[in-house]
Short mmCIF file of N, CA, C and O in Angstrom, two decimals:
data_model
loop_
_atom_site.label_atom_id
_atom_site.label_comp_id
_atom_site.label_asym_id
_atom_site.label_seq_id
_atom_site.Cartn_x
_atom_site.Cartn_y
_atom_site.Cartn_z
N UNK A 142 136.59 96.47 142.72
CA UNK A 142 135.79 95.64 143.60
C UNK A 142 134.31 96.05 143.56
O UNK A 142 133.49 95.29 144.08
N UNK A 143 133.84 97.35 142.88
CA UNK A 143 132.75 97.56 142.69
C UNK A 143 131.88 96.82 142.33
O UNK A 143 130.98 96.47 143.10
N UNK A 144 131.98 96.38 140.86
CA UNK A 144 131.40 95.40 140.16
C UNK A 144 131.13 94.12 140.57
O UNK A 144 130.11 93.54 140.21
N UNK A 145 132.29 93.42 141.57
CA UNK A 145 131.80 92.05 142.32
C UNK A 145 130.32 92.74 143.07
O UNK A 145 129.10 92.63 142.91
N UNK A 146 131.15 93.42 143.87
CA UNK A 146 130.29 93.32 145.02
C UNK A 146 128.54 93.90 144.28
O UNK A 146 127.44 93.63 144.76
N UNK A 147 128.81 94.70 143.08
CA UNK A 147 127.21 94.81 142.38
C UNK A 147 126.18 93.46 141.77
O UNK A 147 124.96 93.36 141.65
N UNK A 148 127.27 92.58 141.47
CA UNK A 148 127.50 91.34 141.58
C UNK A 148 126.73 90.35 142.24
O UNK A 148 126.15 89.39 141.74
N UNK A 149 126.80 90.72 143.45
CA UNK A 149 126.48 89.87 144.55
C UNK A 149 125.51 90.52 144.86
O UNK A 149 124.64 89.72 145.21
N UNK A 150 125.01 91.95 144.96
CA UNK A 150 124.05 92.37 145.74
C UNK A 150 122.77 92.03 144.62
O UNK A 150 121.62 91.67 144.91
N UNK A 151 123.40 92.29 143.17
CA UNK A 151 122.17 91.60 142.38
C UNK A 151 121.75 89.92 142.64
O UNK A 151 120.57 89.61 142.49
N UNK A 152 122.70 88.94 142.99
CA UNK A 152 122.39 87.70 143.10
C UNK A 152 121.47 87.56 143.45
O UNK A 152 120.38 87.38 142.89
N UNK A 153 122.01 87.68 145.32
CA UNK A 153 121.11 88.03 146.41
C UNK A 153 119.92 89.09 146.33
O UNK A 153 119.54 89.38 147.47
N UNK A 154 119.37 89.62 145.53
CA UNK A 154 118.07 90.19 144.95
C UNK A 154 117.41 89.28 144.83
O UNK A 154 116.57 88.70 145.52
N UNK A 155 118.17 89.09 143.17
CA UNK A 155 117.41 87.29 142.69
C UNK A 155 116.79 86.59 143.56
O UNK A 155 115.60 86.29 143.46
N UNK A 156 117.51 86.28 144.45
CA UNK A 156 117.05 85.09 145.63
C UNK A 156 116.02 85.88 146.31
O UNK A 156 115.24 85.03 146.74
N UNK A 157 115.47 87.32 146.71
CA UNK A 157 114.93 87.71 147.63
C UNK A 157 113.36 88.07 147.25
O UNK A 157 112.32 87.96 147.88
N UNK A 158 113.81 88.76 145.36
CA UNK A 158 112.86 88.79 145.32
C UNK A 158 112.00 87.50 144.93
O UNK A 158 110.79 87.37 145.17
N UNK A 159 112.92 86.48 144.22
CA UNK A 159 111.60 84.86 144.13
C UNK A 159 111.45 84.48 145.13
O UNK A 159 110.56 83.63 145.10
N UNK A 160 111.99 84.70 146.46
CA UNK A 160 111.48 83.84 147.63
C UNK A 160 110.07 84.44 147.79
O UNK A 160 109.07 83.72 147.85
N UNK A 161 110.02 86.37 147.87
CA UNK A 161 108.85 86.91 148.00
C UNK A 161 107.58 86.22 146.75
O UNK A 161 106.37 86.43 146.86
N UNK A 162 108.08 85.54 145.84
CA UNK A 162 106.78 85.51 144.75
C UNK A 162 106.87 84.03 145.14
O UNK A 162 105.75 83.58 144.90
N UNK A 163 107.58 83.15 145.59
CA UNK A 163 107.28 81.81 145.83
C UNK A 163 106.44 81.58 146.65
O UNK A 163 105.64 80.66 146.57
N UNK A 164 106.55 82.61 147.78
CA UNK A 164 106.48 82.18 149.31
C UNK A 164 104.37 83.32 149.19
O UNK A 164 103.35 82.89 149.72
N UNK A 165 104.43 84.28 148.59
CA UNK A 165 103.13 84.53 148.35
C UNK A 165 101.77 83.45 147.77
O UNK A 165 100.62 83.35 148.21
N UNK A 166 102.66 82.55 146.31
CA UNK A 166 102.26 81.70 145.69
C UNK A 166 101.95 80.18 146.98
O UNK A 166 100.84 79.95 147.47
N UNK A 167 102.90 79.56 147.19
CA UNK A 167 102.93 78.34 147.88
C UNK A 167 103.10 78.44 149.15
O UNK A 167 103.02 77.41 149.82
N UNK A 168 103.43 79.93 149.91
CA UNK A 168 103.68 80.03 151.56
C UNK A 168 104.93 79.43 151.74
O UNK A 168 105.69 79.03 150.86
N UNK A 169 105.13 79.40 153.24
CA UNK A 169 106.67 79.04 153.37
C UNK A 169 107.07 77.91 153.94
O UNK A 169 107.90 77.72 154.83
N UNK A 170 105.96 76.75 152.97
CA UNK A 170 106.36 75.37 153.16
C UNK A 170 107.20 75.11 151.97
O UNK A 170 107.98 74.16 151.98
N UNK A 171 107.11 75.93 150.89
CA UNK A 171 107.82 75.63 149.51
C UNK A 171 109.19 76.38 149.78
O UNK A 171 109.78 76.61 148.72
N UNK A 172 109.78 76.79 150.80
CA UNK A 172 111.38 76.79 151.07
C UNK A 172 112.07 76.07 151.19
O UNK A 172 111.95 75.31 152.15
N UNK A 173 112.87 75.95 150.51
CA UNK A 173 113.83 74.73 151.03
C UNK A 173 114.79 75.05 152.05
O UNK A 173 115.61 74.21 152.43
N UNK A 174 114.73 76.26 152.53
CA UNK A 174 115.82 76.83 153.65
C UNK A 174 115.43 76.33 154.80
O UNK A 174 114.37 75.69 154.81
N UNK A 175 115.82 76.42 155.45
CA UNK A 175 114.82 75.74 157.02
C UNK A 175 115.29 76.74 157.77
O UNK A 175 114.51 76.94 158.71
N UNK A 176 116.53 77.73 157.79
CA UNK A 176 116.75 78.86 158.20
C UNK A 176 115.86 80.39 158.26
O UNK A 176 115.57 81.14 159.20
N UNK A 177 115.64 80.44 156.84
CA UNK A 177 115.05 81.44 156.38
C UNK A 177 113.34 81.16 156.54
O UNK A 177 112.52 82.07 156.49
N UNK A 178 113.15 80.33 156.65
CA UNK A 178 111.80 79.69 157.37
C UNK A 178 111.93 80.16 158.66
O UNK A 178 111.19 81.10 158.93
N UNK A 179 112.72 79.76 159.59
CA UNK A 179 112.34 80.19 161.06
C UNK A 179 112.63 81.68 161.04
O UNK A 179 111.72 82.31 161.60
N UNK A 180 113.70 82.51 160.54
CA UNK A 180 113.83 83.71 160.30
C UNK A 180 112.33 84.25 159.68
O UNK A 180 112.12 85.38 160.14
N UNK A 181 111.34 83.87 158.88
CA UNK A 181 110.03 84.50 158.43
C UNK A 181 109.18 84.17 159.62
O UNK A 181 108.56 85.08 160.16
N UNK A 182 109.09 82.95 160.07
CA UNK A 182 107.83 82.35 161.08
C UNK A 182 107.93 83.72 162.36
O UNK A 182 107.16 84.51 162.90
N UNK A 183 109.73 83.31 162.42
CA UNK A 183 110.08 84.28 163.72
C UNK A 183 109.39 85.93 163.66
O UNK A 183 108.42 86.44 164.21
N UNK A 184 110.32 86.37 162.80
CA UNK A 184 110.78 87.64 162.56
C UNK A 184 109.75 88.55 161.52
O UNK A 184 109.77 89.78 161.51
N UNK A 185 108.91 87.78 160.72
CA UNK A 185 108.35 87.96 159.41
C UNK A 185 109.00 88.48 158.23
O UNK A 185 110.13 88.14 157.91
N UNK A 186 108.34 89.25 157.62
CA UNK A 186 109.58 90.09 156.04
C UNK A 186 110.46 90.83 156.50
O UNK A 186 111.60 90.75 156.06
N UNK A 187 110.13 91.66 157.42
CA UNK A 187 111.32 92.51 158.12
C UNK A 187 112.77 92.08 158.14
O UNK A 187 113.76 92.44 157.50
N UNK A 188 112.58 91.21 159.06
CA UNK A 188 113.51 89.60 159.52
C UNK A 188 114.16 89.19 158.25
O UNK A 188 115.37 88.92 158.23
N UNK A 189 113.52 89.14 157.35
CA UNK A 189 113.95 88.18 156.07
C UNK A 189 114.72 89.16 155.31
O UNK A 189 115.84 88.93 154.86
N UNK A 190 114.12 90.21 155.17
CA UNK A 190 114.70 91.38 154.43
C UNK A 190 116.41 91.58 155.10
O UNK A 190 117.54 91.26 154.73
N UNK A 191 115.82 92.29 156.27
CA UNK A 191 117.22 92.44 156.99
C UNK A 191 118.44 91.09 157.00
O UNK A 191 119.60 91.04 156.58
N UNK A 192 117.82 90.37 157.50
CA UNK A 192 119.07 89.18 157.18
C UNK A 192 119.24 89.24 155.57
O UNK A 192 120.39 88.84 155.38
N UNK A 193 118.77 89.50 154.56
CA UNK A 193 119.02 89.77 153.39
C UNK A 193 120.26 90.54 153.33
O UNK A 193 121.34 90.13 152.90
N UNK A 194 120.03 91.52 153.73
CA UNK A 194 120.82 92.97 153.42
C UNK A 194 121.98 92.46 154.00
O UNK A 194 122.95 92.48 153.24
N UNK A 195 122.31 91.78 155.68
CA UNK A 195 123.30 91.53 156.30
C UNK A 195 124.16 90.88 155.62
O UNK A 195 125.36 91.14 155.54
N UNK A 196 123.28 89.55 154.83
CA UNK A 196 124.32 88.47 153.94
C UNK A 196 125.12 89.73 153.28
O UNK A 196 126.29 89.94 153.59
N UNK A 197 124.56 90.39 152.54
CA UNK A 197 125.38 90.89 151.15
C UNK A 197 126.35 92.12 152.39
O UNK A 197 127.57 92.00 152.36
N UNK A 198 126.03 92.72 152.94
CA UNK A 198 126.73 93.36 153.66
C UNK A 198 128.26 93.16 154.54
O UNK A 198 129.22 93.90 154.73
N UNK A 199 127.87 91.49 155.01
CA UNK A 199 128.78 91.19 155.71
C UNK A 199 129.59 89.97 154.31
O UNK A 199 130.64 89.47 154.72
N UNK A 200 129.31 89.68 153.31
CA UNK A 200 129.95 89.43 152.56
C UNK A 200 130.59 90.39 151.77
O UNK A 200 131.79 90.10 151.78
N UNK A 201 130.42 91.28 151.17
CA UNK A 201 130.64 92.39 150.78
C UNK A 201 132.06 92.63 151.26
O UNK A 201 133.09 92.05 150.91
N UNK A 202 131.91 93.60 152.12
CA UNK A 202 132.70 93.92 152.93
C UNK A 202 133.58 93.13 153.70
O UNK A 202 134.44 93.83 154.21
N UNK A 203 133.73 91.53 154.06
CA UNK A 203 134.77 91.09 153.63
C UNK A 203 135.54 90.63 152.68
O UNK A 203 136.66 90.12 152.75
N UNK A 204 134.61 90.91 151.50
CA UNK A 204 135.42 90.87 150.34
C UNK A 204 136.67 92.06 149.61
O UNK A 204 137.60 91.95 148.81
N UNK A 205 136.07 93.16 150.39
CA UNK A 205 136.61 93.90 150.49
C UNK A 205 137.60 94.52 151.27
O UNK A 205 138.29 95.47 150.90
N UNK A 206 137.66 93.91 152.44
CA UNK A 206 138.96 94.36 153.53
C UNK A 206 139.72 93.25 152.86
O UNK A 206 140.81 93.68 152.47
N UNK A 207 139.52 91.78 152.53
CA UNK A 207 140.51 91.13 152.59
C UNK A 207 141.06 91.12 151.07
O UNK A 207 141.90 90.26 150.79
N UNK A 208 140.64 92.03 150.06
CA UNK A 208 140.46 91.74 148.48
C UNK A 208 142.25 92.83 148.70
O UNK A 208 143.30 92.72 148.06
N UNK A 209 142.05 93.33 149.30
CA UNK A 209 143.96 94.16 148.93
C UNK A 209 144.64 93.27 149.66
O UNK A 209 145.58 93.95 150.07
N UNK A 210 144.78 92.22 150.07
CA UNK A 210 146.07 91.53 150.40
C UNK A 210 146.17 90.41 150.19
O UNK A 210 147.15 89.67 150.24
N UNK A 211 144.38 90.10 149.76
CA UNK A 211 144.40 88.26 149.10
C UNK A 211 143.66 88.62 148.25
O UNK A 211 142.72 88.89 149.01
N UNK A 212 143.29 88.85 147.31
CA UNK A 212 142.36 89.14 146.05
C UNK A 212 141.85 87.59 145.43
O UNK A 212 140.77 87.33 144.90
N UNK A 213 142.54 87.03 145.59
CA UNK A 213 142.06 85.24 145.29
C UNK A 213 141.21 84.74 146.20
O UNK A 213 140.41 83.84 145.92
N UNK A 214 141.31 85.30 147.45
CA UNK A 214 140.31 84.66 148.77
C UNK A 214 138.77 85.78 148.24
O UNK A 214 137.59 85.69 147.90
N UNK A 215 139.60 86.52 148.43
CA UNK A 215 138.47 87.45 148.02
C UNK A 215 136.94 87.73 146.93
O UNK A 215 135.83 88.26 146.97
N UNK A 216 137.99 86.82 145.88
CA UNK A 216 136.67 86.85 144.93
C UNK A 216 136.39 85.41 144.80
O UNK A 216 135.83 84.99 143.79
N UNK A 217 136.81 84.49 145.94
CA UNK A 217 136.04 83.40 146.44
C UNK A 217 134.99 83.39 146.96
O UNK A 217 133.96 82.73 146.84
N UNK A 218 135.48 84.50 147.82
CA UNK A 218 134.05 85.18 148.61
C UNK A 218 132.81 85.75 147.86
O UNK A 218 131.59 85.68 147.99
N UNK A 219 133.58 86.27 147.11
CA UNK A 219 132.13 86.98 146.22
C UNK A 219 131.60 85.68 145.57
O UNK A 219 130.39 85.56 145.39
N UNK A 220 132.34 84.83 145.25
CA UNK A 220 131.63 83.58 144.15
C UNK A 220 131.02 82.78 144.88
O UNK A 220 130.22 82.00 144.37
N UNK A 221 131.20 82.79 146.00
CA UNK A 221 130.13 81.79 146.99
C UNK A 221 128.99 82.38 147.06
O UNK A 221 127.89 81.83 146.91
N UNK A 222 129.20 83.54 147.29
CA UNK A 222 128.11 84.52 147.70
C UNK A 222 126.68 84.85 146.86
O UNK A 222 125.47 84.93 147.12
N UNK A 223 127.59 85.01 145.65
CA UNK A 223 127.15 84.87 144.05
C UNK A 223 126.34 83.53 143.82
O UNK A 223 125.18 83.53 143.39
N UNK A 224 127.05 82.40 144.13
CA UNK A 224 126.24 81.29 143.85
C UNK A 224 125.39 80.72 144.64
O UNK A 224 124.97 79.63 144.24
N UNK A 225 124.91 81.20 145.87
CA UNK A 225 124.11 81.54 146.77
C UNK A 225 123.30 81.99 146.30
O UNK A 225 122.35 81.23 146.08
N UNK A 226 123.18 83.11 145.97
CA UNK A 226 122.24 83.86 145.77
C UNK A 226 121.50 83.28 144.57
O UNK A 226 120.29 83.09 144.66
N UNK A 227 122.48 82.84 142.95
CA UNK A 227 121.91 81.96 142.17
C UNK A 227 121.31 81.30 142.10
O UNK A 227 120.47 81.35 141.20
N UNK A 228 121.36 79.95 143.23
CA UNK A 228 121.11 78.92 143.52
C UNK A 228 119.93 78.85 144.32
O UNK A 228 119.13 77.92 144.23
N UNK A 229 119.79 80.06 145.29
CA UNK A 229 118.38 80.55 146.22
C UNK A 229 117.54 80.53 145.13
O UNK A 229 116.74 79.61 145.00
N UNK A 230 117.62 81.64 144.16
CA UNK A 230 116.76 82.25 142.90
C UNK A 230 115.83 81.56 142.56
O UNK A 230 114.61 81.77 142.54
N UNK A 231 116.91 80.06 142.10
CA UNK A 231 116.55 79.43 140.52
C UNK A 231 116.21 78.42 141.92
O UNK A 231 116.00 79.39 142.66
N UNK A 232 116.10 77.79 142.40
CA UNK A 232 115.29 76.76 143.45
C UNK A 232 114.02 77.90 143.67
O UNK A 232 113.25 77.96 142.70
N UNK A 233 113.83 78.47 144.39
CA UNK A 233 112.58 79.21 144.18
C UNK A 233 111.96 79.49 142.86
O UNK A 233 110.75 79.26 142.95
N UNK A 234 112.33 79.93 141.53
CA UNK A 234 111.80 79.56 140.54
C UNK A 234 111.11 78.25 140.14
O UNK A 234 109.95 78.27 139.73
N UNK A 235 112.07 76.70 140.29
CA UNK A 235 111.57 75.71 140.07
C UNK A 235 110.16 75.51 141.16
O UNK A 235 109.26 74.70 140.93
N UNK A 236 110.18 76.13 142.00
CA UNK A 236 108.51 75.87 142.64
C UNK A 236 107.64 76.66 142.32
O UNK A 236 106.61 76.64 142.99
N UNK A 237 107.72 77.34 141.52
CA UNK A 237 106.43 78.38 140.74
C UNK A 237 105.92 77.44 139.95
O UNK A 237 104.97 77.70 139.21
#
């Protein structure tokens, strides 16, 4: 389960660090999150960071309690998580 979850915490990088080079470049009208917008307006990078860490944390780790008795749910979890984070990335890329 190592490797998912290295997996995911790289995704969710991806996504964190282009939001930081999008959001320097165009500010944080070029998000398409409307979440992670009020989480920066609110909270600022701190905010953004930390809810960062939480996603992969609280995904993570239920990928992991539930990966020994459903291993199929489990690396559902990671693949959502995963394509999340993908999908954050490469949408913040296309606005550079």
């Amino acid at each position: 389960m190592v490797l998912p979850v290295l997996l995911l915490a790289g995704a969710q990088a991806f996504d964190y660090v282009t939001f930081l080079a999008m959001a320097a470049r165009h500010g944080l009208g070029a998000e398409a999150n409307p979440l992670v917008v009020h989480v920066a307006e609110t909270y600022g990078l701190p905010g953004v960071t930390a809810a960062k860490l939480l996603v992969v944390g609280l995904v993570g780790l239920t990928a992991i309690v539930i990966g020994r008795e459903r291993p199929k749910l489990a690396a559902l979890v990671i693949i959502a998580g995963v394509a999340g984070g993908a999908f954050g990335g490469f949408s913040n890329i296309i606005s550079f």
